[in-house]
mmCIF file of C-alpha atoms and ligand atoms in Angstrom:
data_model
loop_
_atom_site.group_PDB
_atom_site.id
_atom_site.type_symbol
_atom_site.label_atom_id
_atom_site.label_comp_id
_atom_site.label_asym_id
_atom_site.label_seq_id
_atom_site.Cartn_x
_atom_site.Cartn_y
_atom_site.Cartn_z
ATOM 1 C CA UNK A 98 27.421 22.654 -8.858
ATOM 2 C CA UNK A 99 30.442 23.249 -6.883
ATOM 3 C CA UNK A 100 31.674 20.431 -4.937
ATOM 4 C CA UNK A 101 33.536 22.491 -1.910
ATOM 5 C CA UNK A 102 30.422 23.433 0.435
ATOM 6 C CA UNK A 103 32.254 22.879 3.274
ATOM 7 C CA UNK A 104 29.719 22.487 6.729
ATOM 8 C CA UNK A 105 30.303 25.291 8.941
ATOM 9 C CA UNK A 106 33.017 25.308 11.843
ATOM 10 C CA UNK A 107 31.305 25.407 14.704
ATOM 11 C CA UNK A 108 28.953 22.687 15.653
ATOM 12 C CA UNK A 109 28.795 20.495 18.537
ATOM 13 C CA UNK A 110 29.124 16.783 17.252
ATOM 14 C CA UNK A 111 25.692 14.744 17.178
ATOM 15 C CA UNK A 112 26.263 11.249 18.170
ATOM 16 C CA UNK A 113 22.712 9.091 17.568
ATOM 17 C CA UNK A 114 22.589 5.523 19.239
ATOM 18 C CA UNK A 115 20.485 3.688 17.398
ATOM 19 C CA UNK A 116 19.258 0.340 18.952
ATOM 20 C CA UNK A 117 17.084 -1.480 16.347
ATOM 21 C CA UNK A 118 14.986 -3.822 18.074
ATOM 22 C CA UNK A 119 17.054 -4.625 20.714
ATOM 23 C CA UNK A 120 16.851 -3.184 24.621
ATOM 24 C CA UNK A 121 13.786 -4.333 26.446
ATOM 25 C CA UNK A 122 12.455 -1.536 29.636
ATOM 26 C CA UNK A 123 14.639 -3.035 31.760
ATOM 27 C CA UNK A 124 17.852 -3.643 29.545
ATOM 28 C CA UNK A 125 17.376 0.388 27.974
ATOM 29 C CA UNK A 126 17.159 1.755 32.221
ATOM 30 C CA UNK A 127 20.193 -1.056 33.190
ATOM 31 C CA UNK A 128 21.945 1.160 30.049
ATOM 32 C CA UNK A 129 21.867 4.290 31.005
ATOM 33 C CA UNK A 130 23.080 3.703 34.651
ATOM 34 C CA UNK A 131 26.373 1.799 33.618
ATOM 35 C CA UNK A 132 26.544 4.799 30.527
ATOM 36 C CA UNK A 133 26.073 7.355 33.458
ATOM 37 C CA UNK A 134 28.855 5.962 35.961
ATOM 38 C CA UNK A 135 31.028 5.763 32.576
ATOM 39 C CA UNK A 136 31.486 9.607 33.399
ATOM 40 C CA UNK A 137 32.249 11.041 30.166
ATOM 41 C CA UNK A 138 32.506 14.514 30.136
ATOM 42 C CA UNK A 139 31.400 16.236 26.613
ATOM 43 C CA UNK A 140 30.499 19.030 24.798
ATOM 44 C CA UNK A 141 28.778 16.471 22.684
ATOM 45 C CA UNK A 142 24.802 15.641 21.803
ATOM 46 C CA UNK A 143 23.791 12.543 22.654
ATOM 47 C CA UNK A 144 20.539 11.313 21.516
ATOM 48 C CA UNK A 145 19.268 7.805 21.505
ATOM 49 C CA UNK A 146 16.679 5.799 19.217
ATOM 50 C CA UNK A 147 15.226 3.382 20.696
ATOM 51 C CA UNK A 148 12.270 0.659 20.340
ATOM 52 C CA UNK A 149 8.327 2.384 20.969
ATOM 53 C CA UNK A 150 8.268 0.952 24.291
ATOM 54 C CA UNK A 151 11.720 1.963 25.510
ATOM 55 C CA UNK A 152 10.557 6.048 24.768
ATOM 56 C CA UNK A 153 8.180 6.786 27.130
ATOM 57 C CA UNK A 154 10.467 5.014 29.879
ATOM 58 C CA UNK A 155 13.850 6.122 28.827
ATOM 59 C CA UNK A 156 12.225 10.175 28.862
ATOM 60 C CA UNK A 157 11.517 9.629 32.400
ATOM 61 C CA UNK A 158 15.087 9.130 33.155
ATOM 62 C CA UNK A 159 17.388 10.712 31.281
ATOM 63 C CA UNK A 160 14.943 13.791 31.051
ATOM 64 C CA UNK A 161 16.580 16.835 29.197
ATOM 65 C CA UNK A 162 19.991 15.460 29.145
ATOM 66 C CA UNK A 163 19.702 13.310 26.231
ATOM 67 C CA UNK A 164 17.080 13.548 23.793
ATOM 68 C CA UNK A 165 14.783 10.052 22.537
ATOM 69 C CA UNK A 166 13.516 9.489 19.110
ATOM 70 C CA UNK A 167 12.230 6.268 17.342
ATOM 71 C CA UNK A 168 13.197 4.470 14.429
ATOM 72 C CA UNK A 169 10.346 4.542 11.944
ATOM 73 C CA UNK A 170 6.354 6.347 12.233
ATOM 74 C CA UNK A 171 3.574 6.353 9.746
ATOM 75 C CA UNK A 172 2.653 8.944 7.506
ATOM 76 C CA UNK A 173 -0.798 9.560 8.854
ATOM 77 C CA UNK A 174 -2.008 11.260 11.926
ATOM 78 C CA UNK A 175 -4.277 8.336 13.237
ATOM 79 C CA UNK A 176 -6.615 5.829 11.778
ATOM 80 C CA UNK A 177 -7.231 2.226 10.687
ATOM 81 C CA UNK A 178 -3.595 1.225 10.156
ATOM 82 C CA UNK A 179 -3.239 -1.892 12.625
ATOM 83 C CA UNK A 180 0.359 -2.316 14.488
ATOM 84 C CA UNK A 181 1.229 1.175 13.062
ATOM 85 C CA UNK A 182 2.284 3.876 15.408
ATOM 86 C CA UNK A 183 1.693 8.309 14.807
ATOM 87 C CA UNK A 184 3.736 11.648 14.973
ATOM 88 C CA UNK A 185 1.747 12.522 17.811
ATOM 89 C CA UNK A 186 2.041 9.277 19.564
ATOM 90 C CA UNK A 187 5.608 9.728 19.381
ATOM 91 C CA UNK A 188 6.224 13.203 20.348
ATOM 92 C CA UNK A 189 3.513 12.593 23.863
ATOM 93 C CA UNK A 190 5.820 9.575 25.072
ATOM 94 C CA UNK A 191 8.772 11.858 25.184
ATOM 95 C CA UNK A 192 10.473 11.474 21.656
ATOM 96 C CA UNK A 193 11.592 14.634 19.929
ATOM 97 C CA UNK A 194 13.499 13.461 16.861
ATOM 98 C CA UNK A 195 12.920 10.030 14.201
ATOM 99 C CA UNK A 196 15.058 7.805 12.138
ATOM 100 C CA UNK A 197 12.759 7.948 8.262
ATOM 101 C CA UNK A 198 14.571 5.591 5.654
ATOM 102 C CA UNK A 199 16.648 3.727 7.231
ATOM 103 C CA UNK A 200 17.951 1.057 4.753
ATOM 104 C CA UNK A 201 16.518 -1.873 7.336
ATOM 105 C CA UNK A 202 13.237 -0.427 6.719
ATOM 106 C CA UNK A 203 13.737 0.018 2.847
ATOM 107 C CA UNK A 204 14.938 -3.356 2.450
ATOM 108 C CA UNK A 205 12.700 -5.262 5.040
ATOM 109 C CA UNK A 206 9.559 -3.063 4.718
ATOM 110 C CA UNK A 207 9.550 -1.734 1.052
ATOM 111 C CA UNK A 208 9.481 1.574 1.953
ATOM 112 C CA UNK A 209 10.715 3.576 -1.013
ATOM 113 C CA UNK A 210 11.888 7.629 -1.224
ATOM 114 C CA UNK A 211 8.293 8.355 -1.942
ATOM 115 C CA UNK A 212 6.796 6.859 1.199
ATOM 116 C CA UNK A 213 9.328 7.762 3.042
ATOM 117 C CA UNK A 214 8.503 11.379 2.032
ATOM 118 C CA UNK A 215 5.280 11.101 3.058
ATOM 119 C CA UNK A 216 6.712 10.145 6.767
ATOM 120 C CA UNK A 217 9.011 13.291 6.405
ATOM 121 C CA UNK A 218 6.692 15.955 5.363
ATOM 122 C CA UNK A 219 4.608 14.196 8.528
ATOM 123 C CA UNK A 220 7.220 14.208 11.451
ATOM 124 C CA UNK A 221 8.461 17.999 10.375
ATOM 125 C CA UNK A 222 4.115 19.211 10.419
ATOM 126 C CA UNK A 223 3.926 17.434 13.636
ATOM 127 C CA UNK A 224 6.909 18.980 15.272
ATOM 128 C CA UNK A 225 9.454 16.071 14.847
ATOM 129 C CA UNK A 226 12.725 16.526 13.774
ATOM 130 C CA UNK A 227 13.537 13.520 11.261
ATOM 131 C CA UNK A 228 16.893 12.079 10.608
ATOM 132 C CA UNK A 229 16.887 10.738 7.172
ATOM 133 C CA UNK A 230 18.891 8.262 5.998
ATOM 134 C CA UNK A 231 20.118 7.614 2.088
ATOM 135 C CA UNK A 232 23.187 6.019 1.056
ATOM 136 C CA UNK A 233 24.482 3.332 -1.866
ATOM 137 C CA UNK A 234 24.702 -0.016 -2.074
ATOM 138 C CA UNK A 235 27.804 -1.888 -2.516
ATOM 139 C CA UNK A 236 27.170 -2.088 -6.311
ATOM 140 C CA UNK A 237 26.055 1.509 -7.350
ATOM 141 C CA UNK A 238 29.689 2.518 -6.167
ATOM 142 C CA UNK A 239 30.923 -0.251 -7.661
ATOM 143 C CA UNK A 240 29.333 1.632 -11.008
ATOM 144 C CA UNK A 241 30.465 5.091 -9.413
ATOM 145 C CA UNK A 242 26.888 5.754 -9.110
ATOM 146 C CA UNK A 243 26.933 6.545 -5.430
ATOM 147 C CA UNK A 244 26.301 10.719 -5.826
ATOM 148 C CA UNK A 245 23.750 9.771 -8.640
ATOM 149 C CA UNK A 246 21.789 7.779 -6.175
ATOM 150 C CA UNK A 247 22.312 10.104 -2.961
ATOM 151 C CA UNK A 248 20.988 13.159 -5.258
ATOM 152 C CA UNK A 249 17.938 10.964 -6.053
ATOM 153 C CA UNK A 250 17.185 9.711 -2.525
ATOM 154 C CA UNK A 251 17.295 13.638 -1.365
ATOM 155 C CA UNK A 252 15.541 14.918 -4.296
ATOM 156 C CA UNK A 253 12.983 12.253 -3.762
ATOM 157 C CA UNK A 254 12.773 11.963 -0.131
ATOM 158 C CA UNK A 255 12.617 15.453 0.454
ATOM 159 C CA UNK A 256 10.484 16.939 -1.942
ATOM 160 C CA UNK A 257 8.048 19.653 -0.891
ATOM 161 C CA UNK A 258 9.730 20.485 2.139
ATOM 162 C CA UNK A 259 10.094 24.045 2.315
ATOM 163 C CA UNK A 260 13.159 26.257 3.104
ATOM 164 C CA UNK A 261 11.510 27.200 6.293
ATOM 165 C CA UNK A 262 11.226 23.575 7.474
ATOM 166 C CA UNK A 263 14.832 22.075 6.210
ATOM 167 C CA UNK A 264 16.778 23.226 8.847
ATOM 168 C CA UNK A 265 14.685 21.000 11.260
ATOM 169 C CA UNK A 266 16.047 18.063 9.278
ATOM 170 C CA UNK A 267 19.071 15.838 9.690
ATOM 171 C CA UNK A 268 20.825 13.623 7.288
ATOM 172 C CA UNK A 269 22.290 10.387 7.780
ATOM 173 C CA UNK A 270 25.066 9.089 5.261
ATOM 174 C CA UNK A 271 24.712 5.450 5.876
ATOM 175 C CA UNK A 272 26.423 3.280 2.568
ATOM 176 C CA UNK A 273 24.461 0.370 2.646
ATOM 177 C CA UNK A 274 27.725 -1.995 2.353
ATOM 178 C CA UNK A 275 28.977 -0.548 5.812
ATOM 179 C CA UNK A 276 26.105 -1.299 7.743
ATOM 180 C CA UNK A 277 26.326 -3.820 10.235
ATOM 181 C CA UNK A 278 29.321 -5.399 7.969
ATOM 182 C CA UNK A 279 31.900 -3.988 10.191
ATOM 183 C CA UNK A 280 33.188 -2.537 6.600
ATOM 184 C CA UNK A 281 33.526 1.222 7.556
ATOM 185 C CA UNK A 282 34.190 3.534 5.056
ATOM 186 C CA UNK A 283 37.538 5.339 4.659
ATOM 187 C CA UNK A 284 37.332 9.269 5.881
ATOM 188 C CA UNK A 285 37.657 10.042 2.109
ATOM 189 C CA UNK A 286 34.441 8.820 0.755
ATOM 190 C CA UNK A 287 33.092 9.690 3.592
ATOM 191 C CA UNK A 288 34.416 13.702 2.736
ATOM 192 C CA UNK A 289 33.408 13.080 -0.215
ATOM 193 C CA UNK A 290 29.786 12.309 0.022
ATOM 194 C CA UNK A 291 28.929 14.779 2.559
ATOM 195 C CA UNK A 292 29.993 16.595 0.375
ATOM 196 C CA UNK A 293 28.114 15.800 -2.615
ATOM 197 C CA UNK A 294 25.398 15.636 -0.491
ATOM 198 C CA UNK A 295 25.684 19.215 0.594
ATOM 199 C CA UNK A 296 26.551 19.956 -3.156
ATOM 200 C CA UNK A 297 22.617 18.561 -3.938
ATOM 201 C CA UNK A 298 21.204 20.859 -0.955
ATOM 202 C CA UNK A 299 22.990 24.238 -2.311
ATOM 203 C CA UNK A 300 20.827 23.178 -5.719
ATOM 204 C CA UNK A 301 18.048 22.435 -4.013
ATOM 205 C CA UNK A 302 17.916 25.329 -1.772
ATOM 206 C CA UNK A 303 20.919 28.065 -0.879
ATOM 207 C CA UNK A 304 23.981 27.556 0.009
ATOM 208 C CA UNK A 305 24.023 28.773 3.598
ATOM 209 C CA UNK A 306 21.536 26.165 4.351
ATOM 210 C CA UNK A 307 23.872 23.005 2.739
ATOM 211 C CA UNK A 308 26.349 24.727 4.574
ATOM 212 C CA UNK A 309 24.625 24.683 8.282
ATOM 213 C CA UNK A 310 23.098 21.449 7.162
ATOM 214 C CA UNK A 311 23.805 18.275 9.894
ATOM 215 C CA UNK A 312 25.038 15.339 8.323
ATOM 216 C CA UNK A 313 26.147 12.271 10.022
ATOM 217 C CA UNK A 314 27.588 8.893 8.987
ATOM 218 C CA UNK A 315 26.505 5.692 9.608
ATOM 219 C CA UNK A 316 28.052 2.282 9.280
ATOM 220 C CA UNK A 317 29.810 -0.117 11.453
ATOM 221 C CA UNK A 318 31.252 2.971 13.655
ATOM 222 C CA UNK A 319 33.294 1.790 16.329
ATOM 223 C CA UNK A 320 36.373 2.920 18.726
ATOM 224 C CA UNK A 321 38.536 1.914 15.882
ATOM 225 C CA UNK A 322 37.327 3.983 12.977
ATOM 226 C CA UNK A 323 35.463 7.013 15.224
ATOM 227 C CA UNK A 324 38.742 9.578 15.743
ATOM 228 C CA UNK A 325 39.874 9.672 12.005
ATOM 229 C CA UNK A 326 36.046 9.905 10.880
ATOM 230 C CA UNK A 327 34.932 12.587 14.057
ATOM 231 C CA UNK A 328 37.680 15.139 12.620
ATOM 232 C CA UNK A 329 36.728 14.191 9.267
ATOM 233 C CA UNK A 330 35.456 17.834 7.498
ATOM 234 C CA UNK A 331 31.791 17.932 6.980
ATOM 235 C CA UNK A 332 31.016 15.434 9.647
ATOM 236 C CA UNK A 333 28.481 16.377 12.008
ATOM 237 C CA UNK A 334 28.266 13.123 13.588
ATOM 238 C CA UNK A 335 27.911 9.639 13.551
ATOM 239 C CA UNK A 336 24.526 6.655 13.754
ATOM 240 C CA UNK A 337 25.560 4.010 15.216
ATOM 241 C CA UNK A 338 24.133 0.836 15.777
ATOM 242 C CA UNK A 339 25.692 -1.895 17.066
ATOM 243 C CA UNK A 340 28.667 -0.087 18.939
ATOM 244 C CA UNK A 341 25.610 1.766 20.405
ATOM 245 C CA UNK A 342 24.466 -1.171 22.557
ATOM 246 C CA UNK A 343 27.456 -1.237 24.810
ATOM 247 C CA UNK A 344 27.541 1.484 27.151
ATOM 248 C CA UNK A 345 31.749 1.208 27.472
ATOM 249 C CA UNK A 346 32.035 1.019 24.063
ATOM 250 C CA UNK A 347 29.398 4.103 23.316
ATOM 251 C CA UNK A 348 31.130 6.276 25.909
ATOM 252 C CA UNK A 349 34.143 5.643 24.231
ATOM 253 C CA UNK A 350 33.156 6.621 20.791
ATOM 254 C CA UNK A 351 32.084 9.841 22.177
ATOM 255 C CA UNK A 352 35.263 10.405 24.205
ATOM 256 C CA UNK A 353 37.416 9.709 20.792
ATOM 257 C CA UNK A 354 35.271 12.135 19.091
ATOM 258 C CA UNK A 355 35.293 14.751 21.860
ATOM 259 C CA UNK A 356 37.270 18.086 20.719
ATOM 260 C CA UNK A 357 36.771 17.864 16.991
ATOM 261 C CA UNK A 358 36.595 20.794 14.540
ATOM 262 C CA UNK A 359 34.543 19.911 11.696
ATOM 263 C CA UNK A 360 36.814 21.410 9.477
HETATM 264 P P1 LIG B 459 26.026 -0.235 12.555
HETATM 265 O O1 LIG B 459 24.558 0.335 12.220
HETATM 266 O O2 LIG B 459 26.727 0.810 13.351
HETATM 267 O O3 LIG B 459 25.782 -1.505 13.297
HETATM 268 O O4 LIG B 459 26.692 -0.461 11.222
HETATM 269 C C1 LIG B 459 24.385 1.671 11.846
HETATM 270 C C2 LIG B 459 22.940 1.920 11.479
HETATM 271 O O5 LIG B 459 22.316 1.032 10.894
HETATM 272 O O6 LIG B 459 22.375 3.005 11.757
#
């Protein structure tokens, strides 16, 4: 497989906050007032992940300016599944978009590339665009295993979603070593992942599709590392975590990344 697929050159940059459990009603609306007299001006998408209860809430204000997603869902439409939340739970409270795979949940919750399927092939049915996440641990690139693993995270993770459905998908390059580390990775293995990973999608599908595909990166993104890695080629935007939870710091990250080609 070729390894220039290159993601096309016009794009607006995505940047997802993701807040893990943190932000209670009050803290998420006390947010997005000091993130709103912040003023930044951008071309940019800003979409936020929040906790359940924040969704419903955090819709009400920000409306259509910014979209809301959660962080996890369950694979099944309703049922006996106590403390469990659905698709369609998600998508009435105001969230358009879901984090599936995040390494948190793989590494605190077992949930493996084929459960995390299931959650996929769910969220797209159901009308929800997921953001899935895959990256490598600190030893498989160590062992230079890190496009072995990415290719079986996608080919796993994404199985039996069709060509039709694909482009409703987003992927999320988070290295498992970066996360929450404050260990970011250099711009070159960052290049170089997206674009194995858009390598793996020309295979798995055609290559105007791995070329239109959005892929972000995730891990320990900050004011200090988001310039170099917004102009980065192939990067459609970051996750970020904990530089997410301070609106002055959040607004910056988009202001450093504002006027970036991605190529
Ligand atoms: P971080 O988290 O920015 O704190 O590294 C990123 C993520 O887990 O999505």
């Amino acid at each position: 497989m070729p390894r220039t697929t290159r993601a096309a050159k016009t794009k607006s940059f995505l940047q997802v906050a993701n807040w893990k459990m943190n932000k209670t009603i009050r803290e998420a609306k006390q947010f997005i007032e000091q993130f709103v007299n912040e003023k930044v001006v951008t071309k940019q998408q800003i979409w936020f992940a929040v906790p359940f209860t924040d969704i419903s809430p955090m819709k009400q204000l920000v409306g259509d300016v910014y979209q809301i997603g959660a962080q996890n869902m369950h694979e099944a439409s309703s049922g006996a599944y106590t403390g469990e939340i659905a698709a369609e739970m998600l998508l009435e409270a105001g969230a358009s978009f879901v984090i599936l795979g995040h390494s948190e949940r793989r590494k605190y919750f077992h949930e493996t590339d084929s459960s995390i399927n299931k959650k996929v092939l769910r969220a797209i049915e159901a009308g929800l665009k997921p953001i899935v996440c895959i990256g490598e641990s600190f030893e498989e690139r160590e062992e230079e295993r890190t496009e072995e693993v990415l290719k079986n995270q996608l080919l796993e993770g994404l199985k039996d979603v069709s060509v039709n459905s694909i482009s409703s998908c987003i992927i999320a390059y988070e290295p498992i070593w970066a996360i929450g580390t404050g260990k970011t990775a250099t711009s070159d293995m960052v290049v170089k992942a997206h674009e194995a990973i858009r390598s793996i999608f020309e295979g798995l599908y055609e290559k105007k599709i791995a070329e239109e595909m959005t892929i972000l990166y995730g891990g320990s993104v900050s004011p200090a590392s988001a310039e170099e890695l917004s102009k980065s080629p192939g990067v459609n935007g970051f996750l970020i975590g904990t530089a997410s939870l301070d609106p002055a710091t959040f607004a910056k990250i988009v202001t450093l990344s504002e006027n970036t080609t991605v190529e």
